[in-house]
XYZ file of C-alpha atoms in Angstrom:
237
model
C 17.274 38.153 9.472
C 17.224 41.471 6.692
C 19.595 41.916 4.349
C 22.673 44.350 4.382
C 20.953 46.315 2.020
C 17.898 47.076 3.828
C 17.180 50.411 4.318
C 15.305 51.949 6.810
C 13.083 54.845 6.973
C 12.985 57.319 10.420
C 9.767 58.889 10.525
C 9.109 62.483 11.201
C 5.828 63.027 10.293
C 2.108 61.317 11.044
C 1.471 60.904 6.859
C 3.332 57.187 7.118
C -0.073 56.547 5.240
C 1.252 57.818 2.204
C 3.711 55.787 2.021
C 4.760 52.553 0.248
C 5.556 50.533 3.099
C 5.704 46.896 3.450
C 6.246 45.252 7.463
C 8.349 41.968 7.538
C 8.141 39.852 10.531
C 10.879 37.972 11.491
C 11.951 36.654 14.850
C 14.740 37.656 17.080
C 15.668 37.267 20.353
C 12.959 34.737 20.357
C 10.149 37.661 20.437
C 8.487 38.505 17.500
C 9.595 41.463 16.283
C 8.685 43.666 12.819
C 10.852 45.983 10.570
C 9.456 48.530 7.777
C 11.196 47.934 4.920
C 11.474 49.865 1.558
C 8.762 48.800 -0.938
C 8.471 51.873 -3.565
C 11.993 53.742 -2.841
C 13.700 53.434 -5.677
C 14.385 56.176 -7.631
C 16.240 59.832 -6.556
C 13.299 61.625 -7.475
C 11.206 59.050 -5.449
C 13.586 59.813 -2.507
C 13.487 63.885 -3.479
C 9.647 63.327 -2.987
C 9.870 61.644 0.360
C 12.422 63.849 1.728
C 9.831 67.007 1.278
C 7.274 65.131 3.345
C 9.488 65.359 6.068
C 11.221 61.509 5.956
C 14.720 60.919 6.250
C 16.200 57.847 4.683
C 18.897 56.333 6.031
C 21.101 53.251 4.849
C 21.672 50.092 6.991
C 25.291 50.848 7.326
C 24.256 54.237 9.118
C 21.890 51.677 11.829
C 22.651 51.881 14.953
C 24.814 49.485 17.599
C 23.867 46.164 18.188
C 22.667 46.337 22.079
C 24.094 43.261 23.861
C 21.072 41.301 23.506
C 21.202 42.118 20.029
C 24.275 39.985 19.300
C 24.455 37.399 17.500
C 23.345 33.732 18.988
C 26.102 32.083 18.172
C 27.964 34.368 20.329
C 25.908 35.033 23.184
C 26.284 30.366 23.198
C 30.181 31.312 23.289
C 30.061 33.318 25.906
C 27.610 31.331 27.936
C 30.130 28.432 27.194
C 33.116 30.088 28.290
C 32.003 31.207 31.602
C 30.167 27.914 32.594
C 26.731 28.868 32.261
C 25.043 25.642 33.108
C 21.260 24.282 31.786
C 19.219 22.667 34.604
C 16.129 20.672 33.902
C 13.119 22.065 35.872
C 13.055 19.335 39.079
C 16.827 20.162 39.446
C 15.594 23.937 39.651
C 13.469 23.144 42.583
C 15.815 21.051 44.238
C 18.547 23.745 43.982
C 15.887 26.277 45.236
C 15.473 24.786 48.658
C 18.681 23.340 49.433
C 20.520 25.670 48.000
C 19.610 28.823 47.960
C 19.324 29.397 44.210
C 17.135 32.247 43.123
C 14.609 31.941 40.299
C 14.913 34.957 37.815
C 11.492 34.971 36.035
C 12.067 37.188 32.902
C 8.739 36.958 31.361
C 6.370 39.873 31.469
C 4.605 40.971 34.313
C 1.429 40.016 33.642
C 2.830 36.611 33.073
C 4.351 36.511 36.156
C 1.197 37.463 37.842
C -0.708 34.781 36.530
C 1.663 31.867 37.877
C 5.464 31.313 38.984
C 7.633 29.620 41.512
C 7.318 30.272 45.092
C 9.481 33.013 45.894
C 11.031 33.562 42.062
C 11.469 37.032 41.512
C 10.323 38.824 38.308
C 12.593 41.478 36.316
C 11.434 41.287 32.312
C 13.746 41.209 29.941
C 11.133 42.973 27.634
C 8.485 45.449 28.570
C 5.701 46.688 26.504
C 6.689 49.740 24.662
C 6.227 52.617 26.603
C 7.071 55.645 24.165
C 5.134 58.139 21.483
C 7.747 58.999 19.561
C 6.979 59.157 15.409
C 9.397 55.784 15.845
C 8.034 54.004 18.276
C 4.252 55.250 16.828
C 5.772 53.101 13.764
C 6.877 49.942 15.352
C 3.293 49.692 17.271
C 2.058 49.957 14.076
C 3.797 47.805 12.328
C 3.195 44.939 14.874
C -0.548 45.574 14.565
C -0.197 44.908 11.096
C 0.220 41.050 12.234
C -2.300 41.415 14.775
C -0.060 41.731 17.568
C -0.850 45.172 19.371
C 1.109 44.704 22.547
C 4.599 44.929 20.994
C 7.859 44.953 23.329
C 11.215 46.086 23.231
C 14.335 45.646 25.381
C 13.723 46.553 29.215
C 17.523 49.001 29.278
C 16.940 48.629 33.067
C 16.981 45.401 32.965
C 20.220 45.069 35.101
C 19.752 47.837 37.164
C 16.729 46.120 38.287
C 18.438 42.618 39.174
C 20.731 44.418 41.099
C 18.758 45.942 42.910
C 17.616 42.756 44.400
C 20.639 40.205 43.892
C 24.484 40.899 44.362
C 26.839 39.262 42.008
C 27.748 36.419 43.875
C 23.725 35.251 44.133
C 23.149 31.913 43.025
C 20.611 32.371 39.917
C 18.536 30.158 37.847
C 17.270 31.932 34.859
C 13.943 30.982 33.273
C 11.333 32.309 30.943
C 8.155 30.876 29.162
C 10.109 28.312 26.977
C 13.689 28.056 27.675
C 15.720 27.848 25.150
C 19.027 25.605 24.621
C 22.482 25.275 24.531
C 22.623 22.076 23.174
C 23.215 20.976 19.741
C 20.560 19.299 17.751
C 20.595 17.609 14.543
C 18.327 20.757 13.486
C 20.045 23.240 15.705
C 23.504 22.629 15.839
C 24.159 25.627 17.999
C 21.065 25.257 19.938
C 18.511 27.782 20.317
C 18.195 31.192 21.949
C 15.243 32.365 24.404
C 14.851 35.418 26.284
C 16.008 33.222 29.608
C 19.332 32.821 28.315
C 19.710 36.299 26.446
C 19.273 37.211 30.046
C 21.793 35.037 31.440
C 24.416 36.300 28.630
C 23.668 39.745 30.283
C 23.869 38.613 33.479
C 27.267 36.984 32.782
C 28.725 40.633 30.957
C 27.832 42.387 33.879
C 29.694 40.387 36.771
C 27.372 37.788 37.535
C 29.087 34.410 38.707
C 26.857 31.772 39.585
C 24.185 31.868 36.429
C 22.270 28.713 35.587
C 19.361 28.284 33.280
C 16.207 26.888 33.154
C 16.171 24.127 29.924
C 12.224 23.503 29.200
C 11.575 27.390 30.922
C 8.453 27.607 32.938
C 6.467 25.209 30.283
C 7.946 22.141 31.943
C 7.656 23.368 35.495
C 3.574 24.010 35.259
C 3.664 20.774 32.873
C 5.431 18.890 35.361
C 2.672 20.382 38.363
C 5.714 21.728 40.478
C 4.657 24.555 42.933
C 3.333 27.321 41.511
C 1.631 30.740 43.348
C -0.542 33.850 41.680
C -0.534 36.999 42.678
C -4.124 38.045 43.122
C -4.838 41.298 41.115
C -5.037 44.492 43.217
C -8.816 45.985 43.759
C -9.378 49.846 42.445
């Protein structure tokens, strides 16, 4: 995670190539994100030159407040445990789906969902491709591209709204993503490891959902076990 002294840069011109910026990659919310970090902005004279080029420099203290999905994993894990969010393996998930009317909520990107998913699963992606084309979004795309990642993602602001349009607050839900993550402590991971599905489960309980389970091992384990899966045919143009 970036140190508190990290300086963020808001771009207000397309002349980003003139900057001495370094891209720094970090792992956040179980998906790759990139920060643009300051390398050459050291002296007040340098800051003045950047300001004259239409650039604003603000300290980390003025950064935007974290969204719920960006909360520390320790905080999210405590809330999940307090709300009795239980992890189930893939065979138990299949049984619950068949016998107890549980719905599998697949929070992977839409393209991955269409490739293969459990029968009857509902797809609401928790992260989506960056859609906007503001100067900041262009800079974020460039930062991803620096590492060869051309499909940069951002938090889906319509996640809860989309879930609510399909599932009521008392629905029995098993949240699934590719890897799954875990709340179980291990020697190397004393607080487990977060994932997209655990972040989604956290958002659901914050918004009043009371029957939320989590798919341990993720859909990777589902497909590996050879459990039922369907794929959606591509629409012909």
